[in-house]
mmCIF file of C-alpha atoms (C1' of nucleotides) and ligand atoms in Angstrom:
data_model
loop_
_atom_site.group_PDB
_atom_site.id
_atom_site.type_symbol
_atom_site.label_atom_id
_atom_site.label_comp_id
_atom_site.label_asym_id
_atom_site.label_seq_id
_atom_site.Cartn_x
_atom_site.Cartn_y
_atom_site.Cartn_z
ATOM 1 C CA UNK O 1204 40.194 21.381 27.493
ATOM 2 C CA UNK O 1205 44.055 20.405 28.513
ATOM 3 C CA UNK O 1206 45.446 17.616 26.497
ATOM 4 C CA UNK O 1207 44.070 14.204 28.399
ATOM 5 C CA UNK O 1208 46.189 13.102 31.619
ATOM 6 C CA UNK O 1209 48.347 10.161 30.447
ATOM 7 C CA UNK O 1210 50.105 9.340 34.145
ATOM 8 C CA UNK O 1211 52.579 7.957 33.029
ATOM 9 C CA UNK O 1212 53.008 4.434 34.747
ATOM 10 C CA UNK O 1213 56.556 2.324 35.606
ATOM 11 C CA UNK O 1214 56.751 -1.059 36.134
ATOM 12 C CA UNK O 1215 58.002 -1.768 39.644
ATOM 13 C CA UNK O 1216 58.685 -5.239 41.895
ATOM 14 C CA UNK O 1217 55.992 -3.689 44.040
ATOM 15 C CA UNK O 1218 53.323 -2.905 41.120
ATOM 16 C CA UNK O 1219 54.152 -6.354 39.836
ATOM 17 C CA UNK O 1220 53.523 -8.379 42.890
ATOM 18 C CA UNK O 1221 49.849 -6.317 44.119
ATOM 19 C CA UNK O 1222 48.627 -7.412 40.710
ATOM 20 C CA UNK O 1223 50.038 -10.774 40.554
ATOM 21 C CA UNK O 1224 48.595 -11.539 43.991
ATOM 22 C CA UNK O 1225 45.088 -10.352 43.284
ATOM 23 C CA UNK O 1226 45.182 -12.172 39.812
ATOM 24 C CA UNK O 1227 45.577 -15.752 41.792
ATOM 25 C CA UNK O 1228 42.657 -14.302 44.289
ATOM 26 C CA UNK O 1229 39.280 -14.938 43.820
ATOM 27 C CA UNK O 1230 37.042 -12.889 45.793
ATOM 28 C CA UNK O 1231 37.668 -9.323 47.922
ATOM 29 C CA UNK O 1232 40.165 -8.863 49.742
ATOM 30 C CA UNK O 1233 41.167 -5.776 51.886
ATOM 31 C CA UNK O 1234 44.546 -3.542 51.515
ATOM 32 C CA UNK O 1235 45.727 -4.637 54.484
ATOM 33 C CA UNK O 1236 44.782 -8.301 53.502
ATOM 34 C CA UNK O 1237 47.032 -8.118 50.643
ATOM 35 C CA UNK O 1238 49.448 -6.264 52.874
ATOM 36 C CA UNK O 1239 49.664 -9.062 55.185
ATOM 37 C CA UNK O 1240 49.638 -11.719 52.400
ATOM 38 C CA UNK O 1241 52.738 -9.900 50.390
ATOM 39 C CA UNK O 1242 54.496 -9.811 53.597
ATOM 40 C CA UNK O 1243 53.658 -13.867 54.746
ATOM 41 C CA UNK O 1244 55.272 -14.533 51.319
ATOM 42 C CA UNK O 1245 57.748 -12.785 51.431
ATOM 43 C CA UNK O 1246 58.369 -10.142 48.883
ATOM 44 C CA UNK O 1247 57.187 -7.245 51.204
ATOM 45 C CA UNK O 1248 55.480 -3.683 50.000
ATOM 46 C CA UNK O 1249 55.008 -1.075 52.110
ATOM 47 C CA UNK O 1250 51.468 -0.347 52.808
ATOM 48 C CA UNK O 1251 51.234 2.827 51.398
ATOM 49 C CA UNK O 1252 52.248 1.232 48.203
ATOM 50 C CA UNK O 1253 49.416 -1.259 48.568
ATOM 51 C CA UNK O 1254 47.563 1.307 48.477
ATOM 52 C CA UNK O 1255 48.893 3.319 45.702
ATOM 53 C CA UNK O 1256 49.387 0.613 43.560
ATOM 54 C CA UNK O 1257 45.403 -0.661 44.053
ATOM 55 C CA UNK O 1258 44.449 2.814 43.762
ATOM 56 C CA UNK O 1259 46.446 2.891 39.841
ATOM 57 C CA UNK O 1260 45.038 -0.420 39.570
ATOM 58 C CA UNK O 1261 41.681 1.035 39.928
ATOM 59 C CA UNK O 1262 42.011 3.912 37.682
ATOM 60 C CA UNK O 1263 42.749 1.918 34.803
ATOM 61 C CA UNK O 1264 39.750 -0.318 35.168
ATOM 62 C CA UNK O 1265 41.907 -3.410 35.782
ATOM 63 C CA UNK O 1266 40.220 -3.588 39.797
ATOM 64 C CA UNK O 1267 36.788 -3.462 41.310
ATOM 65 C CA UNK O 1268 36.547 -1.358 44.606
ATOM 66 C CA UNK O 1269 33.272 -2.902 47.097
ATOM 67 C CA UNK O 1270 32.969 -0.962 50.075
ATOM 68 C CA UNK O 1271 32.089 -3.025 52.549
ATOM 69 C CA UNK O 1272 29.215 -2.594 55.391
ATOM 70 C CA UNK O 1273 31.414 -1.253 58.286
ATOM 71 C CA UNK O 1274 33.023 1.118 55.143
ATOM 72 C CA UNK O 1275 36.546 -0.890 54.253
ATOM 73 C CA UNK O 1276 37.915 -1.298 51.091
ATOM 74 C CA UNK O 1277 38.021 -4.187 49.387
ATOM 75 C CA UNK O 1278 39.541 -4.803 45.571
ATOM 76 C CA UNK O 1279 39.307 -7.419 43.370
ATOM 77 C CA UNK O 1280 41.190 -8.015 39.748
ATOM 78 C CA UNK O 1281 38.183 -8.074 37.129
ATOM 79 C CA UNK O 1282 37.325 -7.791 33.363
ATOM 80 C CA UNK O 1283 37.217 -4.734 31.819
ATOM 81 C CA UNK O 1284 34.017 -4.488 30.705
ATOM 82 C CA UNK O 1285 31.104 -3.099 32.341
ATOM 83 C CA UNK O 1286 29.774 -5.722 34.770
ATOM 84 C CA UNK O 1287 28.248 -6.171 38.516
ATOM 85 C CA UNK O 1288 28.712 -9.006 41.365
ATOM 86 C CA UNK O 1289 27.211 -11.843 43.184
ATOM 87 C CA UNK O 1290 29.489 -12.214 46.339
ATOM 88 C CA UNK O 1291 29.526 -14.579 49.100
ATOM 89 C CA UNK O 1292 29.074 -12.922 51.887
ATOM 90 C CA UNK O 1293 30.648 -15.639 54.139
ATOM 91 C CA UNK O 1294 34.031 -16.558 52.018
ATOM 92 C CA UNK O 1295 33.898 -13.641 49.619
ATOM 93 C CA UNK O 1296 33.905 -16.177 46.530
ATOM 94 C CA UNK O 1297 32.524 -13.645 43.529
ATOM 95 C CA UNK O 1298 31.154 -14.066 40.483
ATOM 96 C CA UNK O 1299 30.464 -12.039 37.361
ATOM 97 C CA UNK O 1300 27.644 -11.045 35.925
ATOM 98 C CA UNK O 1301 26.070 -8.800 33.158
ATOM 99 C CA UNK O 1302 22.514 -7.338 33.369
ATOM 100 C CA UNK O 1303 21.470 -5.730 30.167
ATOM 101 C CA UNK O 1304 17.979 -5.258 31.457
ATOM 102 C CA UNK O 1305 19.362 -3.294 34.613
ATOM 103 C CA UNK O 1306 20.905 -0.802 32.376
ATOM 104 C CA UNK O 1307 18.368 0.227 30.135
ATOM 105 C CA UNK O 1308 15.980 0.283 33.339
ATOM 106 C CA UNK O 1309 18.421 3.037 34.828
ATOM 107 C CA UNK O 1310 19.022 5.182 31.676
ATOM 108 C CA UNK O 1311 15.375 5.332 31.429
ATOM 109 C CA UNK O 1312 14.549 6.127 35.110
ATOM 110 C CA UNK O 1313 17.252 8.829 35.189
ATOM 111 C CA UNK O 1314 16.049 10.146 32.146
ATOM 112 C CA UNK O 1315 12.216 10.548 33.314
ATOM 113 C CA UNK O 1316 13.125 12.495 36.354
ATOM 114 C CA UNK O 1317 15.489 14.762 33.985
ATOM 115 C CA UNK O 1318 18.831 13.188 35.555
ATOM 116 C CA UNK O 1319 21.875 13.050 33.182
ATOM 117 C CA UNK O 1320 25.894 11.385 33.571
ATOM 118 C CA UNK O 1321 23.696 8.425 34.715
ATOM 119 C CA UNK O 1322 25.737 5.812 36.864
ATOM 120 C CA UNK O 1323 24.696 2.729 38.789
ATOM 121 C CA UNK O 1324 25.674 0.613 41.458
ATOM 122 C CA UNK O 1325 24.562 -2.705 41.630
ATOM 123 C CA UNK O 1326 25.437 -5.982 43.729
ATOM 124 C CA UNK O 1327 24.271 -8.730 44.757
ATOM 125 C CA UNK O 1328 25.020 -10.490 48.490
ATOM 126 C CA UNK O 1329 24.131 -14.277 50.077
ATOM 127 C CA UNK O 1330 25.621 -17.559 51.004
ATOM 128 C CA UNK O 1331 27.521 -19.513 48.251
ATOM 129 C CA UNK O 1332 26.765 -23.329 48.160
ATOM 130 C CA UNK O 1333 29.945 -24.227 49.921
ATOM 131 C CA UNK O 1334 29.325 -22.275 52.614
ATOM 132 C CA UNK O 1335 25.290 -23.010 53.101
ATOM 133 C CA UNK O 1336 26.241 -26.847 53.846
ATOM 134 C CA UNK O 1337 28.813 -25.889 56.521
ATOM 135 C CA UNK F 699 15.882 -19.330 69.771
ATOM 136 C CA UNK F 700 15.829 -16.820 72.517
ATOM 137 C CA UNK F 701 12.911 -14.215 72.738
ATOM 138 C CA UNK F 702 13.329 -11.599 69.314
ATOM 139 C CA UNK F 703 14.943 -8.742 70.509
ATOM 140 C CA UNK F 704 12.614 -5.459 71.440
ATOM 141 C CA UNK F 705 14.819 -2.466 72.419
ATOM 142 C CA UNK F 706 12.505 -0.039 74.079
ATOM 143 C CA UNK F 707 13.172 3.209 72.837
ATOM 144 C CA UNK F 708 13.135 6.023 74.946
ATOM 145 C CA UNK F 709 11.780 9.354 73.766
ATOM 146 C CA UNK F 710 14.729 11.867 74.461
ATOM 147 C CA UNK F 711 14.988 15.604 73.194
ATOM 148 C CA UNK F 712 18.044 14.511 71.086
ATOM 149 C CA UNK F 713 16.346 11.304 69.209
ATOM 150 C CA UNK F 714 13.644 13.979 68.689
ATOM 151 C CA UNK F 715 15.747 16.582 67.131
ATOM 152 C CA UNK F 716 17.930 14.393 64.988
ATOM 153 C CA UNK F 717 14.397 12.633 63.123
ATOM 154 C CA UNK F 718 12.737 16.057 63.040
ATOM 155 C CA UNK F 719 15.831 17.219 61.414
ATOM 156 C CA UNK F 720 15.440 14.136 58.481
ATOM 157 C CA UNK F 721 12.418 15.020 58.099
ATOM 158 C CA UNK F 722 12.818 18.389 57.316
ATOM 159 C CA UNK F 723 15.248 17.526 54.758
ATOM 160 C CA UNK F 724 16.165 15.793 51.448
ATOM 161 C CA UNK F 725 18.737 14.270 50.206
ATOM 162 C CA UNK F 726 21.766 12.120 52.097
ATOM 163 C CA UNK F 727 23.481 13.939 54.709
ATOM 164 C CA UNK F 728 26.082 12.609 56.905
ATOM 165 C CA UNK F 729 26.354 12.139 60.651
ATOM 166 C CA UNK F 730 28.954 15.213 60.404
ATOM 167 C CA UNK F 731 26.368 17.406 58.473
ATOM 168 C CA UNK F 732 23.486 16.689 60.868
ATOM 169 C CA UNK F 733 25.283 17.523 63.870
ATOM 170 C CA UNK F 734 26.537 20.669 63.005
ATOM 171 C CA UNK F 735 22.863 21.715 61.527
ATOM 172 C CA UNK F 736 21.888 21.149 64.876
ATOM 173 C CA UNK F 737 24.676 22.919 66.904
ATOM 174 C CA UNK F 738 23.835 25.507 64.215
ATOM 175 C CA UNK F 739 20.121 25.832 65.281
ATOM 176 C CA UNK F 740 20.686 26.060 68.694
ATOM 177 C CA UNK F 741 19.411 22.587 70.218
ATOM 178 C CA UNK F 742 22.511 20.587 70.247
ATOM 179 C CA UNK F 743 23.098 17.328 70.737
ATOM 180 C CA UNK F 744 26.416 15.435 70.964
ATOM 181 C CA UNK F 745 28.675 13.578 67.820
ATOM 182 C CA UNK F 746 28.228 10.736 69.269
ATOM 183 C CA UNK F 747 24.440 10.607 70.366
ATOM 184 C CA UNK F 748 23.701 11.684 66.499
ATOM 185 C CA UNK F 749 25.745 8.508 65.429
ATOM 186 C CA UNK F 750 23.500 6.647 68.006
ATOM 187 C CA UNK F 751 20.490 7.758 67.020
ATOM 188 C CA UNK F 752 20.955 7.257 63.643
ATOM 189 C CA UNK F 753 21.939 3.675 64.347
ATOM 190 C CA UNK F 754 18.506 2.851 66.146
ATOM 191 C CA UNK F 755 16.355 4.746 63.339
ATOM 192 C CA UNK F 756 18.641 2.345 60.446
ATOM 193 C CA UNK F 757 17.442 -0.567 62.445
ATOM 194 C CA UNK F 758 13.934 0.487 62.889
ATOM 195 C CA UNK F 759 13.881 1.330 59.187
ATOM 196 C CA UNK F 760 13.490 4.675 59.349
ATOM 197 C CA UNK F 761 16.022 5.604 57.636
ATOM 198 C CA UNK F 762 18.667 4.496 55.075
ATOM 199 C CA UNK F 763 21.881 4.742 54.583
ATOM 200 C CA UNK F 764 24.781 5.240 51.799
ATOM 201 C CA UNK F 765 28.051 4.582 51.806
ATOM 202 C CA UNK F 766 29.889 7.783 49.429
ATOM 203 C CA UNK F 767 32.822 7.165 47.335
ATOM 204 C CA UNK F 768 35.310 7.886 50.037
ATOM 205 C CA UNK F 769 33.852 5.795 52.949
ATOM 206 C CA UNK F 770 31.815 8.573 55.073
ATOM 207 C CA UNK F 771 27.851 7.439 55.574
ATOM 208 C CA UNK F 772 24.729 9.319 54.788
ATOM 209 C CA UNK F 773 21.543 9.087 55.973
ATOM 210 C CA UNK F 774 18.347 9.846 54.895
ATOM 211 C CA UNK F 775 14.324 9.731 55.984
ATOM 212 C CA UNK F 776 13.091 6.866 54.037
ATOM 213 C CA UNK F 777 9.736 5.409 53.107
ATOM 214 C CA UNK F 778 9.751 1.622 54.913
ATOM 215 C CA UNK F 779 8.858 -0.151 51.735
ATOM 216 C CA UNK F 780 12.275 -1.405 49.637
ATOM 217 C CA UNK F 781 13.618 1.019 47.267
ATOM 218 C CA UNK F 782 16.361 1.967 45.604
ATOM 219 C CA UNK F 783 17.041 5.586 45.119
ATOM 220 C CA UNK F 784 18.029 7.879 42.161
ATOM 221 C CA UNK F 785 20.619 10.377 43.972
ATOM 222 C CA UNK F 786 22.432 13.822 42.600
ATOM 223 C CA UNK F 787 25.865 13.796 42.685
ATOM 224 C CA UNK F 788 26.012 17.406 42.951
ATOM 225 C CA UNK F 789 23.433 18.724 45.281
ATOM 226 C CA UNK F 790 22.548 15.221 47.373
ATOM 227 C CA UNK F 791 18.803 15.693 45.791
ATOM 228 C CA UNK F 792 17.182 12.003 46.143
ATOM 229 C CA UNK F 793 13.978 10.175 44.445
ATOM 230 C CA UNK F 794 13.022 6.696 45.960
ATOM 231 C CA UNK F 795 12.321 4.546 42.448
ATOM 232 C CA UNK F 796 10.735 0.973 42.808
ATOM 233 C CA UNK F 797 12.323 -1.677 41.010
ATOM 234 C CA UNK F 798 10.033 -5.175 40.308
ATOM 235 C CA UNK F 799 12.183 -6.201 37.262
ATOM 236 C CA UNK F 800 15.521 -6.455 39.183
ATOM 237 C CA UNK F 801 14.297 -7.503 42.486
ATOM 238 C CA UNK F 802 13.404 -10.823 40.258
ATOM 239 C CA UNK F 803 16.274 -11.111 38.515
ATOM 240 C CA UNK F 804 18.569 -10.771 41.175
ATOM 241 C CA UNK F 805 16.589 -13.910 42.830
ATOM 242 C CA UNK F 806 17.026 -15.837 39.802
ATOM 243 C CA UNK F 807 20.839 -15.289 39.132
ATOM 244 C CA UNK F 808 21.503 -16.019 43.039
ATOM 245 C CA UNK F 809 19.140 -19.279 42.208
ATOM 246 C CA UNK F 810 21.473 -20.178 39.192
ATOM 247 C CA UNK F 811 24.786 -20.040 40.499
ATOM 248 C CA UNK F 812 23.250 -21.610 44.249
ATOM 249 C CA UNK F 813 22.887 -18.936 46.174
ATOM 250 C CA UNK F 814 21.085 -18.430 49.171
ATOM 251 C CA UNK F 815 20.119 -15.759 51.537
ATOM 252 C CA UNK F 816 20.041 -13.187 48.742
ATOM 253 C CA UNK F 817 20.400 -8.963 49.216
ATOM 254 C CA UNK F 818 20.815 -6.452 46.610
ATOM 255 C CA UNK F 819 21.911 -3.021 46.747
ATOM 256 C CA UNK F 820 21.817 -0.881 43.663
ATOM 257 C CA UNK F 821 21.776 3.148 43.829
ATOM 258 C CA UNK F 822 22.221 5.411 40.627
ATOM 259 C CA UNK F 823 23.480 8.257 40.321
ATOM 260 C CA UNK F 824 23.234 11.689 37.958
ATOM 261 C CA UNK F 825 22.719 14.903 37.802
ATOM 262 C CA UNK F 826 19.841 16.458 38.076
ATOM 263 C CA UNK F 827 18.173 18.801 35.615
ATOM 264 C CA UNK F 828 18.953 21.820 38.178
ATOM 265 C CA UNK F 829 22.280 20.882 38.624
ATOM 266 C CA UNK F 830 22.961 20.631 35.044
ATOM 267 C CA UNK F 831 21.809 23.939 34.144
ATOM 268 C CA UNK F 832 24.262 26.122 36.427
ATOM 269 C "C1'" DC S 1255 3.021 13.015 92.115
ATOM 270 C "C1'" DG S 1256 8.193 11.644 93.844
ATOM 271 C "C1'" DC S 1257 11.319 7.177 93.714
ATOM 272 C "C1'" DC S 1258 14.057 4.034 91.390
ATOM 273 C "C1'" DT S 1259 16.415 2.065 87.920
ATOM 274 C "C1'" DG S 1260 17.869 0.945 83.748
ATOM 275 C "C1'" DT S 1261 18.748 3.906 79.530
ATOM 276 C "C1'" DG S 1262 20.491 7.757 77.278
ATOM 277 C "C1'" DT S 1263 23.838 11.468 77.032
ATOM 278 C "C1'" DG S 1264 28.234 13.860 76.084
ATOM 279 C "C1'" DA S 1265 33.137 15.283 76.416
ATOM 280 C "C1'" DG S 1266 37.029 13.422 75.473
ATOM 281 C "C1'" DA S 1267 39.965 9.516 74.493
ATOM 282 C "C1'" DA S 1268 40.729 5.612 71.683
ATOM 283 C "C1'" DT S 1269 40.440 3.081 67.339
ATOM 284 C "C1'" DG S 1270 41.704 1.966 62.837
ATOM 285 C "C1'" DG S 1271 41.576 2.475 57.882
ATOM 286 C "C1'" DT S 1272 43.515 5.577 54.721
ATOM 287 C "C1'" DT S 1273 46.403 9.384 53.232
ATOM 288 C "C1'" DC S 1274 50.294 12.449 53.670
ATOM 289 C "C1'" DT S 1275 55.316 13.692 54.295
ATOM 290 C "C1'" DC S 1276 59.754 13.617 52.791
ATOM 291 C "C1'" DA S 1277 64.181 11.559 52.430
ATOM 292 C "C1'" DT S 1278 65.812 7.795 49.713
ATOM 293 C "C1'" DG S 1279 65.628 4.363 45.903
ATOM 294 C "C1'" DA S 1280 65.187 2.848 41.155
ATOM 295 C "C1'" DC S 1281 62.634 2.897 36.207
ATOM 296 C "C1'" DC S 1282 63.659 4.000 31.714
ATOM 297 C "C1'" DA S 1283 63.866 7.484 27.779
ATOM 298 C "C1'" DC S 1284 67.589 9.481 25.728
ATOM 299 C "C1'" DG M 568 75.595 4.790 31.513
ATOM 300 C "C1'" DT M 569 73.130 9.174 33.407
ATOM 301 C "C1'" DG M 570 69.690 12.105 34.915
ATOM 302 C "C1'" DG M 571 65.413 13.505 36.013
ATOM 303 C "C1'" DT M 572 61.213 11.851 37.393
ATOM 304 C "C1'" DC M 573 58.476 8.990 39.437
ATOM 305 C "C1'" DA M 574 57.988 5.384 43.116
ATOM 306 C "C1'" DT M 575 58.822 3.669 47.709
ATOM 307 C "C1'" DG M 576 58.361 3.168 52.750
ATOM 308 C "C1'" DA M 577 58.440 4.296 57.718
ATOM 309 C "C1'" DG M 578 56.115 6.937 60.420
ATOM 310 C "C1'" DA M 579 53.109 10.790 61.412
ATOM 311 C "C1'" DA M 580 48.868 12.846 60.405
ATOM 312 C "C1'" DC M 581 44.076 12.618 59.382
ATOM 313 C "C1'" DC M 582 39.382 11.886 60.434
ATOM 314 C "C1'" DA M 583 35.049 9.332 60.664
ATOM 315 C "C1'" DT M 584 33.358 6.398 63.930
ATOM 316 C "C1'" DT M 585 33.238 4.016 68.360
ATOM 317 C "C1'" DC M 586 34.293 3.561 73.161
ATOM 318 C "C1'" DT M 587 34.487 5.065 78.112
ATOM 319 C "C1'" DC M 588 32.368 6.360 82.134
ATOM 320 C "C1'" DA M 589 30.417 9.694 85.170
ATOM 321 C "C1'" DC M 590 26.199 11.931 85.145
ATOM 322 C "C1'" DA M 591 21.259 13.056 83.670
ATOM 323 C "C1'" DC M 592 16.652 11.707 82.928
ATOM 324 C "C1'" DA M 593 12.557 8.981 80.861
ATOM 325 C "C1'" DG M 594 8.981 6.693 82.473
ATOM 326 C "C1'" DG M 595 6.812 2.615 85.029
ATOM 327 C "C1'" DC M 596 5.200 1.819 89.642
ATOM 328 C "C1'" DG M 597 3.580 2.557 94.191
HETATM 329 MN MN1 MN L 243 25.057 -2.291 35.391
HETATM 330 MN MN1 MN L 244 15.637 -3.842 45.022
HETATM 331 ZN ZN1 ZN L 245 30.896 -18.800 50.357
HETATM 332 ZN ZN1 ZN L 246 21.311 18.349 41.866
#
DNA sequence: CGCCTGTGTGAGAATGGTTCTCATGACCAC
DNA sequence: GTGGTCATGAGAACCATTCTCACACAGGCG
């Protein structure tokens, strides 16, 4: 075993304004969403930085990361703690939510057919009530 | 409402090979991996005629597929029934699982927070006990 | 059987999201 | 303040997937 990696992050305009924007989002949004949005308002970050500074964002459990159907990105700022999604799939409005059930139902599948490091995946898609009446 | 679509599919020696070729196998493999199994074996068939072929057996139901951590799809021969699938992150192994618990509870947190049109998609993911033991 | 025609095929080009390169800029511990 | 790292950004590179279009062929019909 090494000693743990502790990268060690600085705090830069860039850094600053990817979280910032994602913390007044609601919802998914792409790199190059928040690329485009940084720009419009204009304190600009390179795209490459978007998407270095979502991928740190990511590592420290401060972002979610949805792959969407045709395989783009999309990130959203969330809470730390172990959670899955209900997302509109019209307007990308998102909510939280915690399954306990689901989790002990995966630990114990994995566990009959001998897997172990069990992970899941779990989300949930449809039409939010704003968007149903439109 | 026009009249539902009904694509007749053609019987060609590539849409042949590339199910025969699921069939044969287990586990997620990508569009990539198929192809060159098949240049491998001798009865090629083009990138992009595996890509299309794929396509029509995903919406015939055929066959599912995954999106992996870094964007790239994989496919596999599934049973037609929903499912959810127990996959090994080392060797691509796979075990369809049913699921009645979640399928309801993901219809009644959609129902609580008003939303319609619901979809799920939940994979887990291990090791398996062969894996672990090398 | 052969024809005909709308599909399917494939090599290569195009697309587009993401990552890499590398010269330059700027945190921040000391 | 300074220095040594780490971060940045413009553009090139990467690479899975899709598109293009000339050609092949599956398969219904006579
Ligand atoms: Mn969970
Ligand atoms: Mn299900
Ligand atoms: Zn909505
Ligand atoms: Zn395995």
């Amino acid at each position: 075993m090494s000693a743990p990696e502790v990268p060690v992050r600085r705090q830069t305009r860039q850094r600053t304004a990817v979280l910032a924007l994602l913390e007044e989002l609601d919802g998914f949004r792409t790199a190059q969403d928040l690329h485009a949005l940084l720009r419009e308002r204009g304190d600009a970050v390179g795209l490459a930085t978007v998407y270095r500074a979502l991928q740190a964002l990511v590592d420290d459990g401060l972002v979610d990361v949805l792959r969407s159907e045709d395989g783009e990105a999309a990130y959203r700022r969330c809470s730390p703690v172990h959670h899955h999604h209900l997302v509109c799939r019209s307007c990308g409005t998102t909510v939280e939510v915690a399954d306990p059930p689901v989790e002990r139902w995966a630990a114990r599948v994995a566990a009959e057919h001998g897997f172990a490091d069990v992970q899941h995946q779990l989300e949930v898609f449809g039409t939010c009530r704003a968007c149903a009446q439109r």
